[in-house]
Coordinates of C-alpha atoms in Angstrom, one line a residue:
Chain A
M1 CA -80.5 148.6 69.1
S2 CA -81.6 151.5 71.2
D3 CA -84.3 149.1 72.5
F4 CA -81.6 146.8 73.6
F5 CA -79.7 149.5 75.5
S6 CA -82.7 150.9 77.2
M7 CA -83.6 147.4 78.3
Y8 CA -80.1 146.0 79.2
G9 CA -77.9 149.1 79.3
Q10 CA -77.7 149.4 83.0
M11 CA -77.3 145.7 83.5
L12 CA -74.5 145.6 81.0
I13 CA -72.6 148.4 82.7
R14 CA -73.1 146.7 86.1
S15 CA -71.9 143.3 84.6
I16 CA -68.8 144.9 83.1
L17 CA -67.9 146.5 86.4
I18 CA -68.4 143.3 88.3
H19 CA -66.4 141.4 85.6
L20 CA -63.6 144.0 85.9
K21 CA -63.6 143.7 89.7
Y22 CA -63.2 140.0 89.6
V23 CA -60.4 140.2 87.0
L24 CA -58.5 143.0 88.9
I25 CA -58.7 141.4 92.2
S26 CA -57.9 137.9 91.1
V27 CA -55.1 138.9 88.7
S28 CA -53.5 141.0 91.4
A29 CA -53.8 138.2 93.9
G30 CA -52.7 135.6 91.4
F31 CA -49.7 137.7 90.3
A32 CA -48.5 138.3 93.9
L33 CA -48.9 134.6 94.7
G34 CA -47.4 133.4 91.5
L35 CA -44.4 135.8 91.8
G36 CA -43.8 134.8 95.4
L37 CA -44.1 131.1 94.9
G38 CA -42.1 131.3 91.6
I39 CA -39.2 133.0 93.5
L40 CA -39.5 130.5 96.3
L41 CA -39.4 127.6 93.9
S42 CA -36.4 129.0 92.2
R43 CA -34.6 129.1 95.6
L44 CA -35.2 125.4 96.2
P45 CA -33.0 122.7 94.8
P46 CA -34.0 121.7 91.3
K47 CA -35.3 118.3 92.4
F48 CA -38.3 120.1 94.1
S49 CA -39.3 122.0 91.0
A50 CA -38.9 118.8 89.0
V51 CA -41.8 117.4 91.1
I52 CA -43.8 120.6 91.8
L53 CA -44.0 122.0 88.3
P54 CA -45.6 118.9 86.6
I55 CA -48.1 118.6 89.5
L56 CA -49.1 122.2 88.9
S57 CA -49.4 121.6 85.2
I58 CA -51.8 118.7 85.9
F59 CA -53.8 120.9 88.3
Q60 CA -54.0 123.6 85.6
T61 CA -55.7 121.2 83.2
V62 CA -58.6 120.7 85.6
P63 CA -61.4 122.6 83.9
G64 CA -62.2 125.9 85.5
I65 CA -65.8 125.0 85.6
V66 CA -65.1 121.9 87.7
F67 CA -62.9 123.9 90.2
I68 CA -65.4 126.7 90.5
G69 CA -68.2 124.1 91.0
L70 CA -66.2 122.4 93.8
L71 CA -65.5 125.7 95.5
F72 CA -69.1 126.6 95.3
L73 CA -70.1 123.5 97.1
W74 CA -67.5 124.1 99.8
I75 CA -67.7 127.9 100.3
G76 CA -71.0 128.8 98.9
M77 CA -72.4 131.5 96.6
I78 CA -70.3 134.5 97.7
P79 CA -67.9 136.5 95.5
A80 CA -64.9 135.0 97.3
T81 CA -65.7 131.7 95.6
A82 CA -65.2 133.2 92.1
I83 CA -62.2 135.3 93.2
I84 CA -60.4 132.4 94.9
A85 CA -60.9 130.2 91.8
L86 CA -59.8 132.8 89.4
S87 CA -56.8 133.8 91.5
V88 CA -55.6 130.2 91.5
Y89 CA -55.9 130.0 87.8
A90 CA -54.3 133.5 87.3
M91 CA -51.4 132.3 89.5
F92 CA -50.2 129.4 87.3
P93 CA -48.8 131.3 84.3
V94 CA -47.1 133.9 86.5
L95 CA -45.6 131.2 88.7
K96 CA -44.3 129.2 85.8
N97 CA -42.9 132.2 84.0
T98 CA -41.3 133.6 87.2
Y99 CA -39.6 130.3 87.8
T100 CA -38.4 129.8 84.2
G101 CA -37.5 133.5 83.9
I102 CA -35.2 133.3 86.9
E103 CA -33.8 129.9 85.8
Q104 CA -32.9 131.3 82.4
V105 CA -30.7 134.1 83.8
P106 CA -27.2 133.0 82.6
A107 CA -25.2 131.7 85.5
G108 CA -22.4 134.1 84.6
Y109 CA -24.4 137.1 85.7
C110 CA -25.2 135.6 89.1
E111 CA -21.6 134.7 89.6
A112 CA -20.5 138.2 88.7
A113 CA -23.1 139.5 91.2
V114 CA -22.0 137.2 94.0
G115 CA -18.4 138.0 93.1
C116 CA -19.1 141.7 93.5
G117 CA -20.3 141.0 97.0
M118 CA -24.1 140.9 96.7
T119 CA -26.1 139.0 99.2
S120 CA -28.4 136.4 97.7
M121 CA -31.3 138.8 98.3
Q122 CA -29.5 141.6 96.4
V123 CA -28.7 139.2 93.6
L124 CA -32.4 138.4 93.3
V125 CA -33.6 141.9 93.4
R126 CA -30.9 143.7 91.4
V127 CA -30.0 141.0 88.9
E128 CA -32.3 138.0 88.7
L129 CA -35.7 139.7 88.8
P130 CA -34.8 142.5 86.4
L131 CA -33.4 140.0 83.9
A132 CA -36.5 137.7 84.3
M133 CA -38.9 140.7 84.1
P134 CA -39.8 140.3 80.4
T135 CA -40.7 136.7 81.0
I136 CA -42.6 137.5 84.2
I137 CA -44.6 140.2 82.5
G138 CA -45.3 137.8 79.7
G139 CA -46.9 135.5 82.3
L140 CA -48.9 138.4 83.7
R141 CA -50.2 139.1 80.3
M142 CA -51.3 135.6 79.7
S143 CA -52.9 135.3 83.1
T144 CA -54.9 138.6 82.6
V145 CA -56.2 137.6 79.2
Y146 CA -57.2 134.1 80.5
T147 CA -58.8 135.5 83.6
I148 CA -61.0 137.8 81.6
S149 CA -62.4 134.8 79.7
W150 CA -62.6 132.6 82.8
A151 CA -64.4 135.2 84.8
V152 CA -67.4 134.4 82.6
L153 CA -67.8 131.2 84.6
S154 CA -68.6 133.1 87.8
S155 CA -72.1 133.8 86.6
M156 CA -72.6 130.0 86.4
I157 CA -72.8 130.0 90.2
G158 CA -74.9 133.2 90.1
L159 CA -72.2 135.7 90.9
G160 CA -72.7 137.9 87.9
G161 CA -70.3 139.4 85.4
L162 CA -70.6 139.3 81.7
G163 CA -71.3 135.6 81.8
D164 CA -74.8 136.5 82.8
F165 CA -75.5 137.7 79.3
I166 CA -73.9 134.7 77.7
Y167 CA -75.7 132.1 79.8
Q168 CA -79.0 133.9 79.4
G169 CA -78.5 134.2 75.7
V170 CA -77.6 130.5 75.4
S171 CA -80.5 129.3 77.5
S172 CA -83.0 131.5 75.8
N173 CA -81.5 131.1 72.3
N174 CA -80.9 134.9 72.1
N175 CA -77.9 135.7 70.0
T176 CA -78.0 139.4 70.8
L177 CA -77.5 138.6 74.5
I178 CA -74.6 136.3 73.7
I179 CA -72.9 139.0 71.7
A180 CA -73.6 141.6 74.3
G181 CA -71.7 139.5 76.7
A182 CA -68.9 138.3 74.4
I183 CA -67.9 141.6 72.8
P184 CA -67.2 143.6 76.0
A185 CA -65.2 140.6 77.3
A186 CA -63.2 140.4 74.1
V187 CA -62.6 144.2 74.0
M188 CA -61.5 144.0 77.7
A189 CA -59.0 141.3 76.8
V190 CA -57.5 143.2 73.9
L191 CA -57.2 146.4 75.9
A192 CA -55.7 144.6 78.9
G193 CA -53.2 143.0 76.6
A194 CA -52.2 146.3 75.1
L195 CA -52.0 148.0 78.5
I196 CA -49.6 145.3 79.8
D197 CA -47.5 145.7 76.6
R198 CA -47.2 149.3 77.6
V199 CA -46.2 148.4 81.1
Q200 CA -43.7 145.9 79.7
K201 CA -42.0 148.7 77.7
K202 CA -41.8 150.9 80.8
V203 CA -40.3 148.3 83.2
V204 CA -37.9 146.6 80.9
P205 CA -34.7 148.6 80.6
R206 CA -33.4 149.5 77.2
G207 CA -30.5 147.2 77.6
L208 CA -32.8 144.2 77.7
R209 CA -34.8 145.0 74.6
K210 CA -34.0 143.1 71.6
E211 CA -34.3 146.0 69.2
A212 CA -31.7 148.0 71.1
I213 CA -29.5 150.0 68.8
R214 CA -25.9 149.1 68.8
Chain B
M1 CA -0.7 139.5 100.6
I2 CA -2.5 136.3 99.6
Q3 CA -1.3 133.1 101.1
F4 CA -2.4 129.6 100.2
E5 CA -1.5 127.1 102.9
H6 CA -1.9 123.4 102.1
V7 CA -5.1 124.0 100.1
V8 CA -6.9 120.9 98.9
K9 CA -10.1 120.8 96.9
R10 CA -12.0 117.7 95.9
Y11 CA -15.1 117.2 93.7
G12 CA -16.4 113.8 94.6
K13 CA -13.5 111.5 94.1
N14 CA -11.6 113.9 91.9
T15 CA -8.9 115.9 93.7
I16 CA -8.7 119.2 91.9
L17 CA -6.1 120.8 94.0
H18 CA -3.3 118.9 95.8
D19 CA -1.8 120.6 98.8
L20 CA -1.4 124.0 97.2
N21 CA 1.1 126.4 98.8
F22 CA 2.1 129.8 97.5
T23 CA 2.3 133.4 98.6
I24 CA 1.4 136.5 96.5
P25 CA 3.0 139.6 97.8
D26 CA 1.2 143.0 97.6
G27 CA 1.3 145.0 94.4
Q28 CA 2.3 142.0 92.2
F29 CA 0.7 141.1 88.9
V30 CA 0.4 137.3 89.2
V31 CA -0.7 135.2 86.3
L32 CA -2.1 131.6 86.8
I33 CA -1.6 129.5 83.8
G34 CA -1.7 125.9 82.8
P35 CA -3.6 123.3 80.7
S36 CA -7.4 123.2 81.2
G37 CA -8.5 121.4 84.4
C38 CA -5.2 122.3 86.1
G39 CA -7.1 124.1 88.9
K40 CA -6.1 127.7 88.0
T41 CA -9.7 129.1 87.9
T42 CA -10.6 127.1 91.1
S43 CA -7.7 128.6 92.9
L44 CA -8.7 132.1 91.7
K45 CA -12.3 131.6 92.9
M46 CA -11.0 130.5 96.3
I47 CA -9.5 133.9 96.9
N48 CA -12.9 135.6 97.0
R49 CA -14.5 132.4 98.3
L50 CA -16.8 131.6 95.5
I51 CA -15.3 128.2 96.1
E52 CA -14.4 127.0 99.5
P53 CA -11.3 124.8 100.1
D54 CA -11.8 121.3 101.6
E55 CA -8.5 121.5 103.5
G56 CA -6.0 124.1 104.3
R57 CA -6.2 127.9 104.7
I58 CA -6.3 130.9 102.5
L59 CA -5.0 134.0 104.2
I60 CA -5.6 137.5 102.9
D61 CA -3.3 140.0 104.7
G62 CA -2.8 137.4 107.3
E63 CA -6.5 136.9 108.0
D64 CA -8.4 133.7 107.4
Y65 CA -11.9 134.4 106.2
A66 CA -13.2 130.9 106.4
G67 CA -16.4 130.7 108.5
K68 CA -17.0 134.4 108.2
N69 CA -19.6 136.0 105.9
P70 CA -17.8 136.2 102.5
V71 CA -20.0 139.2 101.3
N72 CA -17.8 141.8 102.9
L73 CA -14.6 140.2 101.7
R74 CA -15.9 140.1 98.1
R75 CA -16.8 143.8 98.2
H76 CA -13.1 144.5 98.8
I77 CA -11.8 142.3 96.1
G78 CA -12.4 143.3 92.5
Y79 CA -13.6 140.6 90.2
V80 CA -13.6 140.5 86.4
I81 CA -14.9 137.5 84.4
Q82 CA -14.9 136.5 80.8
Q83 CA -17.3 138.1 78.4
I84 CA -20.7 138.5 80.2
G85 CA -19.6 140.3 83.3
L86 CA -21.7 143.4 82.9
F87 CA -25.3 143.4 84.1
P88 CA -27.4 144.0 80.9
N89 CA -30.2 145.7 82.9
M90 CA -27.9 148.4 84.1
T91 CA -26.3 151.3 82.4
V92 CA -22.5 151.7 82.2
A93 CA -22.7 154.1 85.2
Q94 CA -24.9 151.7 87.2
N95 CA -22.6 148.8 86.4
I96 CA -19.5 150.7 87.6
S97 CA -21.2 151.8 90.8
V98 CA -22.5 148.4 91.8
V99 CA -19.9 147.8 94.5
P100 CA -19.6 151.3 95.8
R101 CA -23.4 151.3 96.2
L102 CA -23.2 147.9 98.0
L103 CA -20.7 149.6 100.3
G104 CA -23.3 152.3 101.0
Q105 CA -21.7 155.2 99.2
D106 CA -24.1 157.9 98.2
K107 CA -25.0 158.8 94.6
A108 CA -22.8 161.8 94.3
A109 CA -19.7 159.8 95.4
C110 CA -20.5 157.0 93.0
D111 CA -21.0 159.5 90.2
K112 CA -17.7 161.1 90.9
K113 CA -16.0 157.7 90.8
V114 CA -17.7 156.9 87.4
H115 CA -16.4 160.1 86.0
E116 CA -12.9 159.5 87.2
L117 CA -12.8 155.9 86.0
L118 CA -14.2 156.5 82.5
E119 CA -11.8 159.3 82.1
M120 CA -8.9 156.9 82.9
V121 CA -9.7 154.7 79.9
D122 CA -10.7 157.6 77.6
L123 CA -14.4 156.9 77.4
P124 CA -16.1 160.2 77.7
Y125 CA -18.7 160.3 80.5
E126 CA -21.3 162.1 78.5
Q127 CA -21.1 159.6 75.7
Y128 CA -20.9 156.4 77.5
A129 CA -22.2 156.6 81.1
H130 CA -25.8 156.1 80.1
K131 CA -25.4 153.4 77.5
Y132 CA -26.4 149.8 78.2
P133 CA -23.9 147.0 77.7
N134 CA -25.5 145.8 74.5
E135 CA -24.8 149.2 73.0
L136 CA -21.1 148.8 73.4
S137 CA -18.4 146.8 71.6
G138 CA -16.9 143.8 73.2
G139 CA -13.7 145.7 74.0
Q140 CA -15.6 148.6 75.6
Q141 CA -17.7 146.1 77.6
Q142 CA -14.7 144.4 79.0
R143 CA -13.1 147.8 79.8
I144 CA -16.2 148.7 81.8
G145 CA -15.9 145.3 83.4
V146 CA -12.4 146.2 84.6
L147 CA -13.5 149.6 85.8
R148 CA -16.3 148.0 87.8
A149 CA -13.8 145.8 89.5
L150 CA -11.7 148.9 90.4
A151 CA -14.6 151.1 91.4
A152 CA -14.4 150.5 95.1
S153 CA -10.6 150.8 95.1
P154 CA -10.0 147.2 96.2
P155 CA -6.4 146.4 96.9
I156 CA -6.8 143.0 95.2
V157 CA -8.4 142.4 91.7
L158 CA -9.1 138.9 90.4
M159 CA -9.4 138.4 86.6
D160 CA -10.6 135.2 85.1
E161 CA -9.6 135.0 81.5
P162 CA -10.9 138.5 81.0
F163 CA -9.8 139.0 77.4
G164 CA -10.4 135.5 76.1
A165 CA -13.3 136.4 73.9
L166 CA -11.8 139.5 72.3
D167 CA -10.1 139.9 69.0
P168 CA -6.3 140.1 69.1
M169 CA -6.1 143.8 68.4
T170 CA -8.5 144.8 71.2
R171 CA -6.9 142.2 73.5
E172 CA -3.5 143.8 73.0
V173 CA -4.9 147.3 73.8
L174 CA -6.7 146.1 76.9
Q175 CA -3.6 144.2 78.1
D176 CA -1.6 147.4 77.9
E177 CA -4.3 149.3 79.6
V178 CA -4.7 146.9 82.5
K179 CA -1.0 146.7 83.0
R180 CA -0.8 150.5 83.0
L181 CA -3.7 150.8 85.6
Q182 CA -2.1 148.2 87.8
R183 CA 1.2 150.0 87.9
K184 CA -0.5 153.3 88.4
L185 CA -2.9 152.1 91.2
H186 CA -0.5 149.6 92.7
K187 CA -3.0 146.8 92.8
T188 CA -2.4 143.1 93.5
I189 CA -3.8 141.4 90.4
V190 CA -4.4 137.7 90.1
F191 CA -5.0 136.9 86.5
V192 CA -6.0 133.5 84.9
T193 CA -5.2 132.8 81.3
H194 CA -4.2 130.0 79.0
D195 CA -2.3 132.3 76.7
M196 CA 1.4 132.2 77.4
G197 CA 2.0 135.4 75.4
E198 CA -0.4 137.2 77.6
A199 CA 1.2 135.8 80.8
L200 CA 4.7 136.8 79.7
K201 CA 3.5 140.2 78.8
M202 CA 1.5 141.0 81.9
A203 CA 3.0 139.0 84.8
D204 CA 5.5 139.9 87.5
I205 CA 5.2 136.3 88.6
I206 CA 3.8 133.4 86.6
I207 CA 2.4 130.4 88.5
F208 CA 2.3 127.5 86.1
M209 CA -0.2 124.9 87.4
N210 CA -0.7 121.3 86.3
G211 CA -3.0 118.7 87.8
G212 CA -3.8 120.8 90.8
Q213 CA -0.2 121.4 91.7
I214 CA 2.3 124.1 91.0
E215 CA 4.7 123.1 88.2
Q216 CA 6.7 126.3 88.4
M217 CA 6.4 129.7 90.0
A218 CA 8.7 132.3 88.6
P219 CA 9.0 135.7 87.0
P220 CA 8.6 135.5 83.2
E221 CA 12.4 136.0 82.7
K222 CA 13.3 133.1 84.9
M223 CA 10.6 130.9 83.3
L224 CA 11.9 131.6 79.9
E225 CA 15.5 131.0 81.0
A226 CA 14.9 127.8 82.8
P227 CA 11.5 126.1 82.2
A228 CA 10.9 123.6 85.0
S229 CA 9.5 120.8 82.9
D230 CA 8.7 119.8 79.3
L231 CA 5.1 120.9 79.8
V232 CA 6.2 124.4 80.7
R233 CA 8.6 124.4 77.8
S234 CA 5.8 123.3 75.4
F235 CA 3.6 126.1 76.8
L236 CA 6.4 128.6 76.3
G237 CA 6.7 127.3 72.7
K238 CA 7.7 130.1 70.3
H239 CA 8.3 132.5 73.2
Q240 CA 11.3 130.4 74.2
L241 CA 14.9 131.3 73.6
S242 CA 16.2 129.2 70.7
D243 CA 18.9 126.7 71.6
S244 CA 21.3 127.9 69.0
N245 CA 22.2 131.3 70.1
P246 CA 23.6 133.6 67.4
L247 CA 27.3 133.6 67.7
Y248 CA 28.9 134.1 64.3
V249 CA 29.0 137.1 62.0
E250 CA 26.9 135.2 59.4
D251 CA 24.0 135.1 62.0
F252 CA 23.8 138.8 62.0
M253 CA 24.5 139.7 58.4
R254 CA 22.3 140.9 55.6
T255 CA 23.0 139.2 52.3
N256 CA 22.9 140.7 48.8
P257 CA 24.4 144.1 49.6
Y258 CA 24.7 146.6 46.7
T259 CA 28.0 146.1 44.8
V260 CA 29.5 147.7 41.8
D261 CA 32.3 146.7 39.3
F262 CA 35.4 148.9 39.6
H263 CA 35.3 149.8 35.9
R264 CA 32.0 151.6 36.2
G265 CA 31.8 155.4 35.9
V266 CA 31.2 157.8 38.7
L267 CA 27.9 159.0 37.5
E268 CA 26.6 155.5 37.0
C269 CA 27.5 154.8 40.6
A270 CA 25.8 157.9 41.9
E271 CA 22.7 157.0 40.0
K272 CA 22.8 153.4 41.4
M273 CA 23.1 154.8 45.0
A274 CA 20.2 157.1 44.4
R275 CA 18.1 154.3 43.0
S276 CA 18.9 151.9 45.8
G277 CA 18.7 154.5 48.6
V278 CA 22.2 153.9 50.0
D279 CA 25.2 156.1 50.4
T280 CA 27.9 153.6 49.7
L281 CA 28.5 150.7 47.4
L282 CA 30.9 147.8 47.7
V283 CA 33.4 147.7 44.9
T284 CA 34.5 144.4 43.4
D285 CA 36.9 143.4 40.6
D286 CA 36.2 141.2 37.6
D287 CA 36.4 138.0 39.7
D288 CA 34.0 139.5 42.3
H289 CA 36.8 139.9 44.8
Y290 CA 36.2 142.7 47.3
L291 CA 38.3 145.8 46.7
G292 CA 36.8 148.4 49.0
T293 CA 33.9 150.8 49.1
V294 CA 32.9 154.0 47.4
S295 CA 30.8 156.6 49.1
I296 CA 28.6 159.4 47.7
R297 CA 30.6 161.9 49.7
D298 CA 33.8 161.0 47.9
I299 CA 32.1 161.1 44.6
K300 CA 30.8 164.6 45.3
L301 CA 34.1 165.9 46.6
K302 CA 36.4 164.8 43.8
G303 CA 34.4 162.5 41.6
R304 CA 33.7 164.5 38.5
E305 CA 37.2 164.6 37.1
A306 CA 38.0 161.0 38.0
G307 CA 35.6 159.5 35.5
S308 CA 36.1 156.0 36.8
I309 CA 35.5 155.1 40.5
E310 CA 38.8 153.3 40.8
P311 CA 40.7 156.1 42.4
L312 CA 37.9 156.8 44.9
I313 CA 37.9 153.3 46.4
S314 CA 38.4 153.4 50.1
T315 CA 39.5 150.4 52.2
E316 CA 38.8 152.0 55.6
V317 CA 35.7 150.0 56.2
R318 CA 36.2 147.1 58.6
T319 CA 36.0 143.6 57.1
V320 CA 35.5 140.3 58.8
C321 CA 35.4 136.7 57.5
L322 CA 32.6 134.2 57.6
G323 CA 32.9 132.1 60.8
D324 CA 34.3 135.0 62.9
D325 CA 32.9 135.6 66.3
A326 CA 30.1 138.1 66.0
Q327 CA 30.7 139.8 69.4
E328 CA 33.6 141.9 68.2
S329 CA 31.8 143.2 65.1
V330 CA 28.7 144.0 67.1
N331 CA 30.6 145.9 69.8
Y332 CA 32.5 147.7 67.0
L333 CA 29.3 148.8 65.4
L334 CA 27.7 149.9 68.6
T335 CA 30.7 151.9 69.8
S336 CA 32.4 153.3 66.7
G337 CA 29.4 154.9 65.1
E338 CA 30.3 153.3 61.8
S339 CA 27.2 152.1 60.0
Y340 CA 28.3 148.7 58.7
V341 CA 30.9 145.9 58.6
V342 CA 31.6 144.0 55.4
V343 CA 31.6 140.2 55.7
L344 CA 33.8 138.3 53.2
R345 CA 34.0 134.7 52.2
P346 CA 37.4 133.0 52.5
D347 CA 38.0 133.7 48.8
Q348 CA 37.6 137.4 49.4
T349 CA 34.2 137.7 47.7
V350 CA 31.4 139.6 49.4
A351 CA 29.1 137.5 51.6
G352 CA 27.1 140.3 53.1
I353 CA 27.2 143.2 55.5
I354 CA 26.2 143.7 59.2
T355 CA 24.3 146.8 60.0
K356 CA 22.6 148.0 63.2
N357 CA 19.4 147.1 61.5
S358 CA 20.3 143.5 60.7
M359 CA 21.6 143.1 64.3
A360 CA 18.3 144.4 65.8
K361 CA 16.3 142.1 63.6
V362 CA 18.3 139.0 64.8
V363 CA 18.0 140.0 68.4
A364 CA 14.2 140.6 68.1
N365 CA 13.8 137.2 66.4
T366 CA 15.7 135.5 69.2
L367 CA 13.6 137.1 71.8
W368 CA 10.1 136.7 70.4
G369 CA 10.5 134.1 67.7
D370 CA 10.4 134.5 63.9
D371 CA 6.8 135.4 63.3
K372 CA 7.1 135.9 59.6

């Protein structure tokens, strides 16, 4: 065990940091993009979303490995390749949840808001987004957990991360290496999930929580 | 003042409103009522321009807001909707301050307003201001909904079936509260309902709509007196005056009064009065013919030595016959201070008595229907 750490310790820490960096950057970018596009989509007439959402779903089913490979051929072996690919994938759950979250806001609330004299921007910021927030954060959680596992793929094109251990382990038939890559990734996913649950509690007002005391 | 001038609204080929014309003066409580689909809610929402007319004009204080940004208009018209009006992500205080905040009032001013309004409906600020809507009862929520509409002191408040989802008791209380607030604050309120009882109770003017047109526009009193059509009449239903107005003494009388045979003893009479909770009994002979009355006062004054009640019988109480006009007896009771009139059948037996109580009951039944 101590052998392993003296040999791989530094590499492991570096890989975790790189992995984290990919995840943080692409989830942030994906969240911003997904939120923006989701809001935009909810402003358009329903016939647009009826076309756009299925197309996005199909796109989402393209295996990450294929997309990363294509980007690699096009952009090359720079970190941006991994970040772009991961951001796009991180965007999907957020976009979808933002859109459905806003759509699910009961029409009565929006009518009350408009009737009070809110502009459409004020309705969005003060009523629709807060009410959609639990769903949106749910999307963020999903995209963060996914991105942590997808980021393993970036080592496939030589960009490092915890995937290095897994690929090396697989190719050299070394289970210790596989586990050394898998466990930190799994722990990272669990921690990130827990962290987002905490955030969820903070940003969702008491009035929207199901367990609110009457 | 709100004026509708030749307002027409169509959805596709369906014309919802046909050439609607009416004027709502300031400070009036106006209720829009009618069968579903009659256009009452559509008309209401046209006032704050949630719905735009296809033809015609809607003037508010003489100004036509068509083509102008409706946001500012809406901030000066209160709006209460059924059930889910409150924003669940905001506290009571935040909900009430929504419109003042939109108008740019600072936090201190909003807070003051919240204090003031909560006080007006007896919800203590400390206890309620920081609760969320899902922590309140339905009645409390709708109370806050009304307060939110009043928060920016708009001269006009629109209410779209605000109490439809509440239980009858709570509805009753809120109706009284809104009516009280309206009188106190001199608001113009336009109120949509399908409950005629609510309309009659709240309205200064009822606008009865049907098929996108006004069937009748009148104060409740006038509508009850002269419904314009069978539809209005059927809506008035039990609230309507009955066709057979009470005219005769039998309409006002209470049957089965307490009687006593003239052979009975004084003590027995006194005991019967005490048991029945009355101070006089009607005295009859062996054939049930009416002889007069005996009162506890007379028994007390000179009863003991009499033994029988026969010498105590008084014939001073006024008697009338079945079929007599009631007006005279009613007037007599109201002016003389006597407590009852005895009603006799043609054969001089007792049919009943008219008291102030029995009169009041009949009048109440006539006005509001027999709800028993």
